Amino acid sequence: MSTKQEIGFSVEAIRRDFPILSETMRGKPLVYLDSAATSLKPQAVIDAEVEYLTKISANIHRGVYELSERATLMYDRARETIKAFLGVREDGEVVFTKSATEASNIISRSWGLKFVGADDEIVVSELEHHANIIPWQEVAKSTGATLRFVPLSADGSFDLEAVESVLSNRTRAVAITGMSNVTGFCPPIKEIVAAAHAAGAVVIVDGAQLVSHAPVDVAALDVDFLTFSGHKMCGPTGIGVLYGKRDLLNAMDPFLYGGDMIVRVKKDRATYKEAPDKFESGTPNISGAIGLGAAIDYLSSIGMDAIHEHEESLLRYARERLLDVSEVELIGAGDSGMAAGGIVSFTFGDIHSHDIGAILDSEGVAVRTGMHCAHPFMRFLGVNGTTRASFYLYNTRSDVDQLVRALDRVRETFA
Ligand code: PMP
């Protein structure tokens, strides 16, 4: 098991912060290797939500009474926490959404449908999660714009030159992931943003995996939009974030219309507030936002650099151990030399990933199996799904050992 000295923080102490890790699964200690789908939640996040629900409960931005004012304060504080965490410099650039998926749809519909034209091109990659590809397919369908795909290397990675090869003066948007949810591959975002800007394009980064696992500074990266979900970073489900440059957000039309986003309403028309309110119509997920603020405080107290380092070390160990299993073929773990987060995908002989997942489950090991909401990428890789183990701050080398031991059961079962 990793020690404090090796990785800069004590995993044993971290594990005590996550109540679910003391539960057993099918009579065995839980080995949770599915944080790329959703992370476990620490007590601090559970407490923050419970505090709002038990002691506050009131709506925000509406009441003039004490409880409502306290709710507003907590909600606004969560936004400030996110702002500091991402290095956001301006007010009005952090919008609460229900998920990364919703954030992506807000960008594609409110920005894409308004600013992309029939002669324009939208650059995406085949390794995108469906949440960052289908919304752009829909924009292309509605506007007549063309989708261009970044050419991928055999292991599913791509570099700056690959992106440059599809950029032109017709490129209006570049929508790419910050970290692949299938392979953990991290494209060189900063360089891609600079190249896309030079071509006159707006850059949308799907940060659903990246933001939870590595430090991100939006000002340093100069991204135009960034999307992510709270539940993949120790926060609650039902809360996500859309970061957008202020001018871009204010030039967009609202996504949902209703209460709390208006300046004035007449019988036949209304005027709208600026971002973020313009995109937060109706009662938001108040406890979710507060929980996400608490999750970010929790992660920041450990340090995103330290978390990233820990995951990289687990990833190296997992690759080593899995390469020793003769039936295992690692997917997308080639020698591209590109950065990668704590995700490892593999196939095991010709056994279907769902069968593998079920046997691993009987050993208390939770992994994701199947297509990972990335059908085009699976087709590119020529596989009918993979088994994916993903790591977070609470995972240990012993979790990896358990995974490898459980794979012996797969071999025995299919012998
Ligand atoms: N993008 C990536 C890379 C993801 O991994 C996910 C979640 N699997 C999403 C987008 C969508 O996130 P959510 O389901 O929380 O909206």
CSV table of C-alpha atoms and ligand atoms in Angstrom, one decimal:
chain,number,residue,atom,x,y,z
A,1,MET,CA,0.0,0.0,0.0
A,2,SER,CA,1.3,3.5,-0.7
A,3,THR,CA,2.6,5.4,2.2
A,4,LYS,CA,2.5,9.1,3.1
A,5,GLN,CA,6.1,9.5,2.2
A,6,GLU,CA,5.7,8.1,-1.3
A,7,ILE,CA,2.8,10.4,-2.3
A,8,GLY,CA,2.7,13.4,-0.1
A,9,PHE,CA,-0.5,12.6,1.9
A,10,SER,CA,-1.8,9.7,3.9
A,11,VAL,CA,-4.2,7.6,2.0
A,12,GLU,CA,-5.1,5.7,5.1
A,13,ALA,CA,-6.3,9.0,6.7
A,14,ILE,CA,-8.1,10.0,3.5
A,15,ARG,CA,-9.9,6.7,3.4
A,16,ARG,CA,-11.3,7.4,6.9
A,17,ASP,CA,-13.0,10.5,5.5
A,18,PHE,CA,-15.2,8.3,3.2
A,19,PRO,CA,-17.8,6.5,5.2
A,20,ILE,CA,-18.7,4.1,2.4
A,21,LEU,CA,-15.1,2.6,2.4
A,22,SER,CA,-15.9,0.9,5.7
A,23,GLU,CA,-18.8,-0.9,4.1
A,24,THR,CA,-18.4,-4.4,2.7
A,25,MET,CA,-19.5,-5.5,-0.7
A,26,ARG,CA,-20.7,-9.1,-1.1
A,27,GLY,CA,-19.1,-9.8,2.2
A,28,LYS,CA,-15.7,-8.4,1.0
A,29,PRO,CA,-14.1,-5.0,1.6
A,30,LEU,CA,-15.2,-2.6,-1.2
A,31,VAL,CA,-12.6,-2.0,-3.8
A,32,TYR,CA,-14.0,1.1,-5.7
A,33,LEU,CA,-12.3,1.6,-9.0
A,34,ASP,CA,-15.1,3.5,-10.8
A,35,SER,CA,-14.4,7.1,-9.8
A,36,ALA,CA,-14.4,8.2,-13.5
A,37,ALA,CA,-18.1,7.3,-13.5
A,38,THR,CA,-18.7,9.0,-10.1
A,39,SER,CA,-16.6,9.5,-7.1
A,40,LEU,CA,-17.2,8.5,-3.5
A,41,LYS,CA,-18.3,11.3,-1.2
A,42,PRO,CA,-16.4,12.4,1.9
A,43,GLN,CA,-18.1,13.1,5.3
A,44,ALA,CA,-17.3,16.9,4.9
A,45,VAL,CA,-19.6,17.0,1.7
A,46,ILE,CA,-22.3,14.9,3.3
A,47,ASP,CA,-22.2,17.3,6.4
A,48,ALA,CA,-22.4,20.4,4.3
A,49,GLU,CA,-25.5,19.2,2.5
A,50,VAL,CA,-27.1,18.0,5.7
A,51,GLU,CA,-26.4,21.3,7.4
A,52,TYR,CA,-28.2,23.2,4.6
A,53,LEU,CA,-31.1,20.7,4.6
A,54,THR,CA,-31.5,20.6,8.4
A,55,LYS,CA,-30.7,24.2,9.4
A,56,ILE,CA,-31.4,26.4,6.4
A,57,SER,CA,-33.7,24.8,3.8
A,58,ALA,CA,-34.8,28.2,2.5
A,59,ASN,CA,-34.7,29.4,-1.1
A,60,ILE,CA,-32.0,31.8,-2.4
A,61,HIS,CA,-32.3,35.3,-3.9
A,62,ARG,CA,-35.9,35.6,-2.9
A,63,GLY,CA,-36.5,36.1,0.8
A,64,VAL,CA,-35.6,39.1,3.0
A,65,TYR,CA,-35.7,36.9,6.0
A,66,GLU,CA,-32.6,35.5,7.8
A,67,LEU,CA,-32.8,31.9,6.6
A,68,SER,CA,-33.1,32.9,3.0
A,69,GLU,CA,-30.2,35.3,3.3
A,70,ARG,CA,-28.1,32.6,4.9
A,71,ALA,CA,-29.0,30.3,2.0
A,72,THR,CA,-28.0,32.9,-0.5
A,73,LEU,CA,-24.7,33.5,1.3
A,74,MET,CA,-23.9,29.8,1.2
A,75,TYR,CA,-24.8,29.4,-2.4
A,76,ASP,CA,-22.7,32.5,-3.4
A,77,ARG,CA,-19.8,31.3,-1.3
A,78,ALA,CA,-19.8,28.0,-3.2
A,79,ARG,CA,-19.5,30.0,-6.5
A,80,GLU,CA,-16.6,32.0,-5.1
A,81,THR,CA,-14.9,28.7,-4.1
A,82,ILE,CA,-15.2,27.4,-7.6
A,83,LYS,CA,-13.9,30.7,-9.0
A,84,ALA,CA,-10.8,30.6,-6.8
A,85,PHE,CA,-10.3,26.8,-7.6
A,86,LEU,CA,-10.2,27.4,-11.3
A,87,GLY,CA,-8.3,30.7,-11.3
A,88,VAL,CA,-11.3,32.6,-12.7
A,89,ARG,CA,-10.5,36.3,-12.7
A,90,GLU,CA,-13.9,37.9,-13.6
A,91,ASP,CA,-17.2,37.8,-11.8
A,92,GLY,CA,-20.1,36.4,-13.8
A,93,GLU,CA,-18.1,33.6,-15.4
A,94,VAL,CA,-19.1,30.6,-13.2
A,95,VAL,CA,-22.6,29.3,-14.0
A,96,PHE,CA,-24.2,26.4,-12.0
A,97,THR,CA,-25.8,23.8,-14.1
A,98,LYS,CA,-27.1,20.3,-13.3
A,99,SER,CA,-24.2,18.5,-14.9
A,100,ALA,CA,-21.3,18.7,-17.4
A,101,THR,CA,-23.8,17.4,-20.0
A,102,GLU,CA,-26.2,20.3,-19.3
A,103,ALA,CA,-23.3,22.7,-19.5
A,104,SER,CA,-22.3,21.3,-22.8
A,105,ASN,CA,-25.8,21.7,-24.2
A,106,ILE,CA,-26.0,25.3,-23.0
A,107,ILE,CA,-22.9,26.1,-24.9
A,108,SER,CA,-23.9,24.3,-28.1
A,109,ARG,CA,-27.5,25.6,-28.1
A,110,SER,CA,-27.1,29.1,-26.7
A,111,TRP,CA,-23.7,29.9,-28.3
A,112,GLY,CA,-23.5,27.4,-31.2
A,113,LEU,CA,-26.9,27.9,-32.7
A,114,LYS,CA,-26.4,31.7,-32.6
A,115,PHE,CA,-22.8,32.0,-33.7
A,116,VAL,CA,-22.0,29.0,-36.0
A,117,GLY,CA,-23.0,29.4,-39.6
A,118,ALA,CA,-23.4,27.1,-42.6
A,119,ASP,CA,-19.9,27.8,-43.9
A,120,ASP,CA,-18.3,27.2,-40.6
A,121,GLU,CA,-16.5,24.1,-39.3
A,122,ILE,CA,-16.6,22.6,-35.8
A,123,VAL,CA,-13.5,20.6,-34.7
A,124,VAL,CA,-14.1,17.6,-32.4
A,125,SER,CA,-12.3,14.4,-31.8
A,126,GLU,CA,-13.5,10.8,-32.1
A,127,LEU,CA,-12.5,10.1,-28.5
A,128,GLU,CA,-15.0,12.5,-27.0
A,129,HIS,CA,-17.6,11.4,-24.5
A,130,HIS,CA,-21.1,11.6,-26.1
A,131,ALA,CA,-21.8,14.7,-24.0
A,132,ASN,CA,-19.2,16.6,-26.1
A,133,ILE,CA,-20.0,15.2,-29.5
A,134,ILE,CA,-23.7,14.8,-29.9
A,135,PRO,CA,-24.5,18.5,-29.0
A,136,TRP,CA,-22.1,19.5,-31.8
A,137,GLN,CA,-23.6,17.0,-34.2
A,138,GLU,CA,-26.9,18.7,-33.5
A,139,VAL,CA,-25.5,22.2,-34.1
A,140,ALA,CA,-24.0,21.0,-37.4
A,141,LYS,CA,-27.4,19.5,-38.4
A,142,SER,CA,-29.3,22.8,-37.5
A,143,THR,CA,-26.8,25.3,-39.0
A,144,GLY,CA,-25.3,23.3,-41.9
A,145,ALA,CA,-21.8,23.6,-40.4
A,146,THR,CA,-19.3,20.8,-41.0
A,147,LEU,CA,-17.8,18.6,-38.3
A,148,ARG,CA,-14.1,18.0,-38.7
A,149,PHE,CA,-12.4,15.2,-36.7
A,150,VAL,CA,-8.9,15.5,-35.3
A,151,PRO,CA,-6.9,12.5,-36.6
A,152,LEU,CA,-6.0,10.1,-33.8
A,153,SER,CA,-2.9,7.9,-33.4
A,154,ALA,CA,-3.5,4.2,-33.1
A,155,ASP,CA,-3.6,4.4,-29.3
A,156,GLY,CA,-6.3,7.1,-29.4
A,157,SER,CA,-4.0,10.0,-28.5
A,158,PHE,CA,-3.5,13.2,-30.6
A,159,ASP,CA,-1.0,16.1,-30.5
A,160,LEU,CA,-1.0,19.7,-31.4
A,161,GLU,CA,0.0,19.0,-35.0
A,162,ALA,CA,-3.0,16.7,-35.4
A,163,VAL,CA,-5.3,19.5,-34.3
A,164,GLU,CA,-3.6,22.0,-36.5
A,165,SER,CA,-4.1,19.7,-39.5
A,166,VAL,CA,-7.9,20.3,-39.2
A,167,LEU,CA,-7.9,23.9,-38.3
A,168,SER,CA,-8.6,26.5,-41.0
A,169,ASN,CA,-10.0,30.0,-41.2
A,170,ARG,CA,-13.4,28.4,-41.3
A,171,THR,CA,-13.1,26.8,-37.9
A,172,ARG,CA,-15.6,28.4,-35.6
A,173,ALA,CA,-15.3,26.1,-32.6
A,174,VAL,CA,-13.0,23.5,-31.2
A,175,ALA,CA,-14.6,21.1,-28.7
A,176,ILE,CA,-12.2,18.7,-27.1
A,177,THR,CA,-11.9,16.8,-23.9
A,178,GLY,CA,-9.4,17.7,-21.2
A,179,MET,CA,-9.0,14.0,-20.3
A,180,SER,CA,-10.4,11.0,-22.0
A,181,ASN,CA,-12.8,9.0,-19.8
A,182,VAL,CA,-11.8,5.8,-21.7
A,183,THR,CA,-8.0,6.0,-21.6
A,184,GLY,CA,-7.1,8.9,-19.3
A,185,PHE,CA,-5.2,10.6,-22.2
A,186,CYS,CA,-4.8,14.3,-21.7
A,187,PRO,CA,-4.4,16.4,-24.9
A,188,PRO,CA,-2.1,19.5,-24.7
A,189,ILE,CA,-4.9,21.9,-24.0
A,190,LYS,CA,-2.9,25.1,-23.7
A,191,GLU,CA,-1.2,24.7,-27.0
A,192,ILE,CA,-4.4,23.7,-28.7
A,193,VAL,CA,-6.2,26.8,-27.3
A,194,ALA,CA,-3.4,29.0,-28.7
A,195,ALA,CA,-3.6,27.4,-32.1
A,196,ALA,CA,-7.4,27.5,-32.2
A,197,HIS,CA,-7.4,31.2,-31.2
A,198,ALA,CA,-4.9,32.0,-33.9
A,199,ALA,CA,-7.4,30.4,-36.4
A,200,GLY,CA,-10.2,32.6,-34.9
A,201,ALA,CA,-12.0,29.7,-33.2
A,202,VAL,CA,-13.6,29.5,-29.8
A,203,VAL,CA,-12.4,26.5,-27.6
A,204,ILE,CA,-14.7,24.4,-25.5
A,205,VAL,CA,-13.0,22.0,-23.1
A,206,ASP,CA,-14.9,19.1,-21.6
A,207,GLY,CA,-13.4,19.1,-18.1
A,208,ALA,CA,-15.6,16.3,-16.6
A,209,GLN,CA,-12.5,14.1,-16.0
A,210,LEU,CA,-9.8,16.8,-16.0
A,211,VAL,CA,-11.1,19.1,-13.3
A,212,SER,CA,-11.5,16.4,-10.8
A,213,HIS,CA,-8.1,14.9,-11.2
A,214,ALA,CA,-5.5,17.7,-12.0
A,215,PRO,CA,-5.0,21.4,-11.2
A,216,VAL,CA,-6.8,23.6,-13.8
A,217,ASP,CA,-6.3,27.3,-14.3
A,218,VAL,CA,-8.7,28.7,-16.9
A,219,ALA,CA,-6.9,32.0,-17.2
A,220,ALA,CA,-3.5,30.3,-17.8
A,221,LEU,CA,-5.1,27.9,-20.3
A,222,ASP,CA,-7.1,30.8,-21.8
A,223,VAL,CA,-10.0,28.4,-22.6
A,224,ASP,CA,-13.3,30.0,-23.7
A,225,PHE,CA,-15.6,27.5,-22.1
A,226,LEU,CA,-15.0,24.6,-19.6
A,227,THR,CA,-17.6,22.1,-18.4
A,228,PHE,CA,-17.6,19.7,-15.5
A,229,SER,CA,-19.8,17.8,-13.0
A,230,GLY,CA,-19.7,17.9,-9.2
A,231,HIS,CA,-20.2,14.2,-8.6
A,232,LYS,CA,-16.9,13.2,-10.2
A,233,MET,CA,-15.0,15.3,-7.7
A,234,CYS,CA,-16.3,14.2,-4.4
A,235,GLY,CA,-19.4,16.4,-4.7
A,236,PRO,CA,-23.1,15.6,-5.1
A,237,THR,CA,-24.9,14.5,-8.2
A,238,GLY,CA,-27.2,17.0,-10.0
A,239,ILE,CA,-24.8,19.9,-9.9
A,240,GLY,CA,-22.3,20.9,-12.5
A,241,VAL,CA,-20.4,24.0,-13.7
A,242,LEU,CA,-20.2,25.9,-17.0
A,243,TYR,CA,-17.2,28.3,-17.0
A,244,GLY,CA,-17.4,30.8,-19.8
A,245,LYS,CA,-15.6,34.0,-20.7
A,246,ARG,CA,-17.9,36.8,-19.6
A,247,ASP,CA,-18.3,38.5,-23.0
A,248,LEU,CA,-19.1,35.1,-24.6
A,249,LEU,CA,-21.7,34.3,-22.0
A,250,ASN,CA,-23.3,37.7,-22.2
A,251,ALA,CA,-23.6,37.5,-25.9
A,252,MET,CA,-25.4,34.2,-25.7
A,253,ASP,CA,-29.2,33.8,-25.4
A,254,PRO,CA,-30.5,32.2,-22.2
A,255,PHE,CA,-31.1,28.5,-22.2
A,256,LEU,CA,-34.0,28.3,-19.8
A,257,TYR,CA,-36.5,31.1,-19.3
A,258,GLY,CA,-38.4,31.8,-16.1
A,259,GLY,CA,-37.8,33.3,-12.6
A,260,ASP,CA,-34.7,34.8,-11.1
A,261,MET,CA,-33.0,35.5,-14.5
A,262,ILE,CA,-34.9,38.7,-15.5
A,263,VAL,CA,-34.5,42.4,-15.0
A,264,ARG,CA,-38.1,43.3,-16.0
A,265,VAL,CA,-41.0,41.4,-17.5
A,266,LYS,CA,-43.9,43.0,-19.5
A,267,LYS,CA,-46.9,41.3,-20.9
A,268,ASP,CA,-45.2,40.5,-24.2
A,269,ARG,CA,-41.4,40.6,-23.5
A,270,ALA,CA,-38.8,40.5,-20.9
A,271,THR,CA,-35.2,41.7,-20.4
A,272,TYR,CA,-32.6,39.4,-18.8
A,273,LYS,CA,-29.8,39.8,-16.3
A,274,GLU,CA,-26.2,39.1,-17.2
A,275,ALA,CA,-24.4,35.8,-16.6
A,276,PRO,CA,-24.5,33.9,-14.4
A,277,ASP,CA,-28.1,34.6,-13.4
A,278,LYS,CA,-29.2,34.6,-17.0
A,279,PHE,CA,-28.4,30.9,-17.2
A,280,GLU,CA,-29.7,30.0,-13.7
A,281,SER,CA,-33.4,30.4,-14.2
A,282,GLY,CA,-35.7,28.8,-11.6
A,283,THR,CA,-34.7,27.4,-8.2
A,284,PRO,CA,-31.2,25.9,-8.5
A,285,ASN,CA,-29.8,22.8,-6.8
A,286,ILE,CA,-28.9,24.8,-3.7
A,287,SER,CA,-27.7,21.9,-1.5
A,288,GLY,CA,-25.8,20.5,-4.5
A,289,ALA,CA,-23.9,23.8,-5.0
A,290,ILE,CA,-23.1,24.0,-1.3
A,291,GLY,CA,-21.9,20.3,-1.4
A,292,LEU,CA,-19.8,21.0,-4.4
A,293,GLY,CA,-18.2,24.0,-2.6
A,294,ALA,CA,-17.4,21.7,0.3
A,295,ALA,CA,-16.0,19.1,-2.1
A,296,ILE,CA,-13.6,21.7,-3.6
A,297,ASP,CA,-12.6,22.9,-0.1
A,298,TYR,CA,-11.8,19.2,0.7
A,299,LEU,CA,-9.8,18.6,-2.4
A,300,SER,CA,-8.0,21.9,-2.1
A,301,SER,CA,-7.0,21.1,1.5
A,302,ILE,CA,-5.2,18.0,0.1
A,303,GLY,CA,-3.9,19.7,-3.1
A,304,MET,CA,-4.8,18.8,-6.7
A,305,ASP,CA,-1.1,18.4,-7.5
A,306,ALA,CA,-0.7,15.8,-4.8
A,307,ILE,CA,-3.9,14.0,-5.9
A,308,HIS,CA,-2.7,14.0,-9.5
A,309,GLU,CA,0.7,12.6,-8.5
A,310,HIS,CA,-0.9,9.9,-6.4
A,311,GLU,CA,-3.1,8.8,-9.3
A,312,GLU,CA,-0.1,8.8,-11.7
A,313,SER,CA,1.8,6.6,-9.4
A,314,LEU,CA,-1.2,4.2,-9.1
A,315,LEU,CA,-1.6,4.2,-12.8
A,316,ARG,CA,2.0,3.2,-13.4
A,317,TYR,CA,1.6,0.4,-10.8
A,318,ALA,CA,-1.7,-0.8,-12.3
A,319,ARG,CA,-0.2,-0.8,-15.9
A,320,GLU,CA,2.8,-2.8,-14.6
A,321,ARG,CA,0.6,-5.4,-12.8
A,322,LEU,CA,-1.9,-5.7,-15.6
A,323,LEU,CA,0.8,-6.1,-18.2
A,324,ASP,CA,1.9,-9.3,-16.3
A,325,VAL,CA,-1.6,-10.8,-16.9
A,326,SER,CA,-1.2,-12.6,-20.2
A,327,GLU,CA,-4.8,-12.2,-21.4
A,328,VAL,CA,-4.9,-8.5,-20.7
A,329,GLU,CA,-4.5,-6.0,-23.5
A,330,LEU,CA,-4.2,-2.4,-22.4
A,331,ILE,CA,-6.3,0.0,-24.5
A,332,GLY,CA,-4.9,3.3,-25.4
A,333,ALA,CA,-1.9,3.0,-23.1
A,334,GLY,CA,0.7,3.2,-25.8
A,335,ASP,CA,4.0,4.9,-25.6
A,336,SER,CA,2.7,8.2,-26.9
A,337,GLY,CA,4.5,10.0,-24.0
A,338,MET,CA,1.4,12.1,-23.6
A,339,ALA,CA,0.1,13.0,-20.1
A,340,ALA,CA,-2.5,10.7,-18.7
A,341,GLY,CA,-4.8,10.7,-15.7
A,342,GLY,CA,-5.6,7.7,-13.4
A,343,ILE,CA,-7.6,5.6,-15.8
A,344,VAL,CA,-6.7,2.2,-17.3
A,345,SER,CA,-8.9,0.4,-19.9
A,346,PHE,CA,-8.3,-3.1,-21.0
A,347,THR,CA,-9.7,-6.2,-22.6
A,348,PHE,CA,-9.2,-9.7,-21.3
A,349,GLY,CA,-9.0,-12.3,-24.0
A,350,ASP,CA,-12.3,-12.5,-25.9
A,351,ILE,CA,-14.4,-12.3,-22.7
A,352,HIS,CA,-17.1,-9.7,-22.8
A,353,SER,CA,-16.4,-6.8,-20.5
A,354,HIS,CA,-19.8,-7.2,-18.8
A,355,ASP,CA,-19.0,-10.7,-17.8
A,356,ILE,CA,-15.7,-9.5,-16.4
A,357,GLY,CA,-17.4,-6.8,-14.5
A,358,ALA,CA,-19.9,-9.2,-13.0
A,359,ILE,CA,-17.1,-11.6,-11.8
A,360,LEU,CA,-15.1,-8.7,-10.4
A,361,ASP,CA,-18.2,-7.5,-8.6
A,362,SER,CA,-18.5,-10.9,-6.9
A,363,GLU,CA,-15.0,-10.2,-5.5
A,364,GLY,CA,-16.1,-6.8,-4.2
A,365,VAL,CA,-14.3,-4.9,-7.0
A,366,ALA,CA,-16.4,-2.2,-8.7
A,367,VAL,CA,-15.2,-1.2,-12.3
A,368,ARG,CA,-17.0,0.2,-15.3
A,369,THR,CA,-17.5,-2.0,-18.3
A,370,GLY,CA,-18.9,-1.4,-21.8
A,371,MET,CA,-18.7,1.5,-24.2
A,372,HIS,CA,-18.2,4.3,-21.7
A,373,CYS,CA,-20.5,6.7,-23.6
A,374,ALA,CA,-17.9,6.8,-26.4
A,375,HIS,CA,-19.3,4.8,-29.3
A,376,PRO,CA,-17.2,6.5,-32.0
A,377,PHE,CA,-14.0,5.9,-30.0
A,378,MET,CA,-14.8,2.2,-29.4
A,379,ARG,CA,-15.4,1.9,-33.1
A,380,PHE,CA,-12.0,3.6,-33.8
A,381,LEU,CA,-10.3,1.3,-31.4
A,382,GLY,CA,-12.0,-1.7,-32.9
A,383,VAL,CA,-13.3,-3.1,-29.6
A,384,ASN,CA,-16.7,-4.0,-28.4
A,385,GLY,CA,-16.3,-2.3,-25.0
A,386,THR,CA,-13.5,-2.4,-22.4
A,387,THR,CA,-13.1,-2.9,-18.7
A,388,ARG,CA,-12.1,0.3,-17.1
A,389,ALA,CA,-10.5,0.8,-13.7
A,390,SER,CA,-10.2,4.5,-12.5
A,391,PHE,CA,-8.4,5.8,-9.5
A,392,TYR,CA,-8.9,8.6,-7.1
A,393,LEU,CA,-7.3,10.0,-3.9
A,394,TYR,CA,-8.7,7.1,-1.8
A,395,ASN,CA,-7.3,4.2,-3.9
A,396,THR,CA,-4.3,2.2,-2.9
A,397,ARG,CA,-1.9,-0.3,-4.5
A,398,SER,CA,-3.8,-2.9,-2.6
A,399,ASP,CA,-6.9,-2.0,-4.6
A,400,VAL,CA,-4.9,-2.7,-7.7
A,401,ASP,CA,-3.7,-6.0,-6.3
A,402,GLN,CA,-7.3,-7.0,-5.5
A,403,LEU,CA,-8.2,-6.2,-9.1
A,404,VAL,CA,-5.5,-8.4,-10.4
A,405,ARG,CA,-6.4,-11.2,-8.0
A,406,ALA,CA,-10.1,-10.9,-9.1
A,407,LEU,CA,-9.0,-11.3,-12.7
A,408,ASP,CA,-7.7,-14.8,-11.7
A,409,ARG,CA,-11.3,-15.6,-10.9
A,410,VAL,CA,-12.3,-14.5,-14.4
A,411,ARG,CA,-9.7,-16.9,-15.9
A,412,GLU,CA,-10.9,-19.7,-13.7
A,413,THR,CA,-14.5,-19.1,-14.5
A,414,PHE,CA,-13.9,-19.2,-18.3
A,415,ALA,CA,-11.3,-21.9,-18.2
B,1,PMP,N1,-17.4,14.2,-20.4
B,1,PMP,C1,-16.7,13.2,-19.9
B,1,PMP,C2,-15.3,13.0,-20.4
B,1,PMP,C3,-17.2,12.3,-19.0
B,1,PMP,O1,-16.5,11.3,-18.5
B,1,PMP,C4,-18.6,12.5,-18.5
B,1,PMP,C5,-19.2,11.5,-17.5
B,1,PMP,N2,-18.9,10.2,-17.8
B,1,PMP,C6,-19.3,13.5,-19.1
B,1,PMP,C7,-18.7,14.4,-20.0
B,1,PMP,C8,-20.7,13.8,-18.7
B,1,PMP,O2,-20.8,14.0,-17.3
B,1,PMP,P1,-22.3,14.0,-16.6
B,1,PMP,O3,-22.8,12.6,-16.9
B,1,PMP,O4,-21.9,14.2,-15.2
B,1,PMP,O5,-23.0,15.1,-17.2
